[in-house]
Amino acid sequence: MNRVHKIEQWGDAHHPKVFDLIRIALGVFLLLKGLAFMENTAYLKELIENQQAVHFSPDILMALVYYVTFAHLVGGTLIALGTLTRFACIIQIPIVFAAVFLTGVFQEPINTLLWPSLVALVLLALFTVIGSGPWSLDRYLASWGDM
């Protein structure tokens, strides 16, 4: 049995139901963030352009804007529903990591946008390990298939 399978089994066995409420809230937060980015792509573009660590060409910049928006919309929905949770979290981690370290830490010493991103990053790492939990579409479909 490989290490990833052992981690998945441990996560499935040690998953209190209160974590499902946190997972749903995280998914809704990411979905709403994706909707906000979709409504105002200029804000996201400016946010990426204003960071000092990395510079992007205009084409790559727009591709990043669309990727971040799409990943938050789809990933947030998958996380909230509890289907493909580990995959959705893995897709979100680089985006939220960049939000924490490229736009959050280096802009201002006291940044109010940093804390939600930092909490989301920690929760994404947690749900990558423990998975979707008992109140999830994955669990429902698995139990429905056993009938």
PDB file of C-alpha atoms in Angstrom:
ATOM      1  CA  MET A   1       0.000   0.000   0.000  1.00  0.00           C
ATOM      2  CA  ASN A   2       1.553   3.277  -1.043  1.00  0.00           C
ATOM      3  CA  ARG A   3       1.819   6.392   1.088  1.00  0.00           C
ATOM      4  CA  VAL A   4      -0.893   8.369  -0.761  1.00  0.00           C
ATOM      5  CA  HIS A   5      -3.403   5.552  -0.245  1.00  0.00           C
ATOM      6  CA  LYS A   6      -2.539   5.419   3.477  1.00  0.00           C
ATOM      7  CA  ILE A   7      -3.054   9.183   3.781  1.00  0.00           C
ATOM      8  CA  GLU A   8      -6.436   8.899   2.017  1.00  0.00           C
ATOM      9  CA  GLN A   9      -7.532   6.081   4.341  1.00  0.00           C
ATOM     10  CA  TRP A  10      -6.420   8.021   7.418  1.00  0.00           C
ATOM     11  CA  GLY A  11      -8.224  11.143   6.189  1.00  0.00           C
ATOM     12  CA  ASP A  12     -11.434   9.226   5.532  1.00  0.00           C
ATOM     13  CA  ALA A  13     -11.313   7.617   8.990  1.00  0.00           C
ATOM     14  CA  HIS A  14     -10.526  10.825  10.924  1.00  0.00           C
ATOM     15  CA  HIS A  15     -13.007  13.313   9.540  1.00  0.00           C
ATOM     16  CA  PRO A  16     -15.419  14.957  12.018  1.00  0.00           C
ATOM     17  CA  LYS A  17     -18.665  16.214  10.492  1.00  0.00           C
ATOM     18  CA  VAL A  18     -17.928  19.787  11.597  1.00  0.00           C
ATOM     19  CA  PHE A  19     -15.117  19.802   9.020  1.00  0.00           C
ATOM     20  CA  ASP A  20     -17.759  19.318   6.347  1.00  0.00           C
ATOM     21  CA  LEU A  21     -19.355  22.628   7.305  1.00  0.00           C
ATOM     22  CA  ILE A  22     -15.920  24.267   7.115  1.00  0.00           C
ATOM     23  CA  ARG A  23     -15.313  22.611   3.716  1.00  0.00           C
ATOM     24  CA  ILE A  24     -18.643  23.915   2.410  1.00  0.00           C
ATOM     25  CA  ALA A  25     -17.859  27.426   3.690  1.00  0.00           C
ATOM     26  CA  LEU A  26     -14.428  27.296   2.033  1.00  0.00           C
ATOM     27  CA  GLY A  27     -15.992  26.194  -1.258  1.00  0.00           C
ATOM     28  CA  VAL A  28     -18.573  28.972  -1.123  1.00  0.00           C
ATOM     29  CA  PHE A  29     -15.839  31.512  -0.286  1.00  0.00           C
ATOM     30  CA  LEU A  30     -13.781  30.434  -3.307  1.00  0.00           C
ATOM     31  CA  LEU A  31     -16.856  30.403  -5.537  1.00  0.00           C
ATOM     32  CA  LEU A  32     -17.805  33.936  -4.460  1.00  0.00           C
ATOM     33  CA  LYS A  33     -14.215  35.067  -4.989  1.00  0.00           C
ATOM     34  CA  GLY A  34     -14.360  33.607  -8.504  1.00  0.00           C
ATOM     35  CA  LEU A  35     -17.639  35.422  -9.179  1.00  0.00           C
ATOM     36  CA  ALA A  36     -16.111  38.678  -7.930  1.00  0.00           C
ATOM     37  CA  PHE A  37     -13.116  38.184 -10.227  1.00  0.00           C
ATOM     38  CA  MET A  38     -15.427  37.376 -13.139  1.00  0.00           C
ATOM     39  CA  GLU A  39     -17.409  40.577 -12.575  1.00  0.00           C
ATOM     40  CA  ASN A  40     -14.261  42.673 -12.300  1.00  0.00           C
ATOM     41  CA  THR A  41     -11.403  41.139 -14.279  1.00  0.00           C
ATOM     42  CA  ALA A  42      -9.663  44.524 -14.383  1.00  0.00           C
ATOM     43  CA  TYR A  43      -9.244  44.374 -10.583  1.00  0.00           C
ATOM     44  CA  LEU A  44      -7.636  40.926 -10.744  1.00  0.00           C
ATOM     45  CA  LYS A  45      -5.418  41.987 -13.647  1.00  0.00           C
ATOM     46  CA  GLU A  46      -4.284  45.076 -11.710  1.00  0.00           C
ATOM     47  CA  LEU A  47      -3.713  42.974  -8.590  1.00  0.00           C
ATOM     48  CA  ILE A  48      -1.382  40.646 -10.501  1.00  0.00           C
ATOM     49  CA  GLU A  49       0.365  43.508 -12.325  1.00  0.00           C
ATOM     50  CA  ASN A  50       1.047  45.461  -9.117  1.00  0.00           C
ATOM     51  CA  GLN A  51       3.032  42.733  -7.396  1.00  0.00           C
ATOM     52  CA  GLN A  52       6.772  43.289  -7.578  1.00  0.00           C
ATOM     53  CA  ALA A  53       8.163  39.735  -7.593  1.00  0.00           C
ATOM     54  CA  VAL A  54       7.304  38.528 -11.119  1.00  0.00           C
ATOM     55  CA  HIS A  55       6.453  40.301 -14.379  1.00  0.00           C
ATOM     56  CA  PHE A  56       4.216  38.761 -17.046  1.00  0.00           C
ATOM     57  CA  SER A  57       3.590  39.532 -20.695  1.00  0.00           C
ATOM     58  CA  PRO A  58       0.070  40.823 -21.457  1.00  0.00           C
ATOM     59  CA  ASP A  59      -1.003  37.507 -23.007  1.00  0.00           C
ATOM     60  CA  ILE A  60       0.200  35.433 -20.069  1.00  0.00           C
ATOM     61  CA  LEU A  61      -1.358  37.935 -17.688  1.00  0.00           C
ATOM     62  CA  MET A  62      -4.803  37.559 -19.285  1.00  0.00           C
ATOM     63  CA  ALA A  63      -4.413  33.768 -19.325  1.00  0.00           C
ATOM     64  CA  LEU A  64      -3.670  33.912 -15.583  1.00  0.00           C
ATOM     65  CA  VAL A  65      -6.713  36.097 -14.968  1.00  0.00           C
ATOM     66  CA  TYR A  66      -8.975  33.625 -16.763  1.00  0.00           C
ATOM     67  CA  TYR A  67      -7.317  30.611 -15.117  1.00  0.00           C
ATOM     68  CA  VAL A  68      -7.709  32.050 -11.613  1.00  0.00           C
ATOM     69  CA  THR A  69     -11.343  32.969 -12.250  1.00  0.00           C
ATOM     70  CA  PHE A  70     -12.210  29.581 -13.770  1.00  0.00           C
ATOM     71  CA  ALA A  71     -10.324  27.634 -11.096  1.00  0.00           C
ATOM     72  CA  HIS A  72     -12.098  29.507  -8.290  1.00  0.00           C
ATOM     73  CA  LEU A  73     -15.514  29.012  -9.880  1.00  0.00           C
ATOM     74  CA  VAL A  74     -15.115  25.317 -10.637  1.00  0.00           C
ATOM     75  CA  GLY A  75     -12.884  24.451  -7.683  1.00  0.00           C
ATOM     76  CA  GLY A  76     -15.094  26.280  -5.202  1.00  0.00           C
ATOM     77  CA  THR A  77     -18.155  24.459  -6.512  1.00  0.00           C
ATOM     78  CA  LEU A  78     -16.436  21.066  -6.324  1.00  0.00           C
ATOM     79  CA  ILE A  79     -15.165  21.725  -2.799  1.00  0.00           C
ATOM     80  CA  ALA A  80     -18.574  22.940  -1.583  1.00  0.00           C
ATOM     81  CA  LEU A  81     -20.332  19.900  -3.059  1.00  0.00           C
ATOM     82  CA  GLY A  82     -17.669  17.534  -1.782  1.00  0.00           C
ATOM     83  CA  THR A  83     -16.824  15.880  -5.062  1.00  0.00           C
ATOM     84  CA  LEU A  84     -13.249  15.548  -6.334  1.00  0.00           C
ATOM     85  CA  THR A  85     -12.302  17.551  -3.232  1.00  0.00           C
ATOM     86  CA  ARG A  86      -8.639  16.590  -3.113  1.00  0.00           C
ATOM     87  CA  PHE A  87      -8.198  17.372  -6.816  1.00  0.00           C
ATOM     88  CA  ALA A  88      -9.998  20.724  -6.471  1.00  0.00           C
ATOM     89  CA  CYS A  89      -7.845  21.638  -3.468  1.00  0.00           C
ATOM     90  CA  ILE A  90      -4.644  20.763  -5.301  1.00  0.00           C
ATOM     91  CA  ILE A  91      -5.730  23.014  -8.184  1.00  0.00           C
ATOM     92  CA  GLN A  92      -6.476  25.871  -5.761  1.00  0.00           C
ATOM     93  CA  ILE A  93      -3.295  25.682  -3.670  1.00  0.00           C
ATOM     94  CA  PRO A  94      -0.924  27.377  -6.178  1.00  0.00           C
ATOM     95  CA  ILE A  95      -3.401  30.219  -6.717  1.00  0.00           C
ATOM     96  CA  VAL A  96      -3.979  30.860  -3.021  1.00  0.00           C
ATOM     97  CA  PHE A  97      -0.261  30.414  -2.296  1.00  0.00           C
ATOM     98  CA  ALA A  98       0.468  33.138  -4.837  1.00  0.00           C
ATOM     99  CA  ALA A  99      -2.254  35.306  -3.295  1.00  0.00           C
ATOM    100  CA  VAL A 100      -0.651  34.945   0.133  1.00  0.00           C
ATOM    101  CA  PHE A 101       2.981  35.405  -0.798  1.00  0.00           C
ATOM    102  CA  LEU A 102       3.028  37.528  -3.930  1.00  0.00           C
ATOM    103  CA  THR A 103       0.165  39.920  -3.358  1.00  0.00           C
ATOM    104  CA  GLY A 104      -0.411  39.707   0.384  1.00  0.00           C
ATOM    105  CA  VAL A 105       2.907  39.718   2.164  1.00  0.00           C
ATOM    106  CA  PHE A 106       4.898  42.054  -0.081  1.00  0.00           C
ATOM    107  CA  GLN A 107       2.293  44.812  -0.492  1.00  0.00           C
ATOM    108  CA  GLU A 108       1.638  46.093   3.007  1.00  0.00           C
ATOM    109  CA  PRO A 109       2.794  45.126   6.491  1.00  0.00           C
ATOM    110  CA  ILE A 110      -0.813  44.994   7.720  1.00  0.00           C
ATOM    111  CA  ASN A 111      -2.929  43.650   4.892  1.00  0.00           C
ATOM    112  CA  THR A 112      -6.557  42.789   5.638  1.00  0.00           C
ATOM    113  CA  LEU A 113      -6.791  40.687   2.472  1.00  0.00           C
ATOM    114  CA  LEU A 114      -3.940  38.475   3.668  1.00  0.00           C
ATOM    115  CA  TRP A 115      -5.832  36.709   6.465  1.00  0.00           C
ATOM    116  CA  PRO A 116      -8.667  35.183   4.418  1.00  0.00           C
ATOM    117  CA  SER A 117      -6.111  33.951   1.877  1.00  0.00           C
ATOM    118  CA  LEU A 118      -3.906  32.503   4.599  1.00  0.00           C
ATOM    119  CA  VAL A 119      -6.842  30.711   6.244  1.00  0.00           C
ATOM    120  CA  ALA A 120      -7.976  29.410   2.844  1.00  0.00           C
ATOM    121  CA  LEU A 121      -4.459  28.095   2.144  1.00  0.00           C
ATOM    122  CA  VAL A 122      -4.337  26.209   5.445  1.00  0.00           C
ATOM    123  CA  LEU A 123      -7.827  24.776   4.872  1.00  0.00           C
ATOM    124  CA  LEU A 124      -6.970  23.725   1.314  1.00  0.00           C
ATOM    125  CA  ALA A 125      -3.943  21.844   2.632  1.00  0.00           C
ATOM    126  CA  LEU A 126      -6.121  20.237   5.318  1.00  0.00           C
ATOM    127  CA  PHE A 127      -8.811  19.100   2.878  1.00  0.00           C
ATOM    128  CA  THR A 128      -6.167  17.806   0.476  1.00  0.00           C
ATOM    129  CA  VAL A 129      -5.255  15.355   3.234  1.00  0.00           C
ATOM    130  CA  ILE A 130      -8.619  14.533   4.834  1.00  0.00           C
ATOM    131  CA  GLY A 131     -10.806  14.655   1.732  1.00  0.00           C
ATOM    132  CA  SER A 132     -14.461  15.478   1.399  1.00  0.00           C
ATOM    133  CA  GLY A 133     -15.985  13.773   4.451  1.00  0.00           C
ATOM    134  CA  PRO A 134     -19.297  12.156   5.330  1.00  0.00           C
ATOM    135  CA  TRP A 135     -21.539  15.032   4.157  1.00  0.00           C
ATOM    136  CA  SER A 136     -20.381  15.078   0.561  1.00  0.00           C
ATOM    137  CA  LEU A 137     -21.567  14.215  -2.896  1.00  0.00           C
ATOM    138  CA  ASP A 138     -18.771  11.639  -3.167  1.00  0.00           C
ATOM    139  CA  ARG A 139     -20.009   9.776  -0.080  1.00  0.00           C
ATOM    140  CA  TYR A 140     -23.629  10.029  -1.223  1.00  0.00           C
ATOM    141  CA  LEU A 141     -22.857   8.643  -4.666  1.00  0.00           C
ATOM    142  CA  ALA A 142     -20.710   5.850  -3.181  1.00  0.00           C
ATOM    143  CA  SER A 143     -23.511   4.799  -0.819  1.00  0.00           C
ATOM    144  CA  TRP A 144     -26.092   5.075  -3.590  1.00  0.00           C
ATOM    145  CA  GLY A 145     -23.980   2.845  -5.819  1.00  0.00           C
ATOM    146  CA  ASP A 146     -23.827   0.167  -3.086  1.00  0.00           C
ATOM    147  CA  MET A 147     -27.612  -0.272  -3.137  1.00  0.00           C
TER     148      MET A 147
END
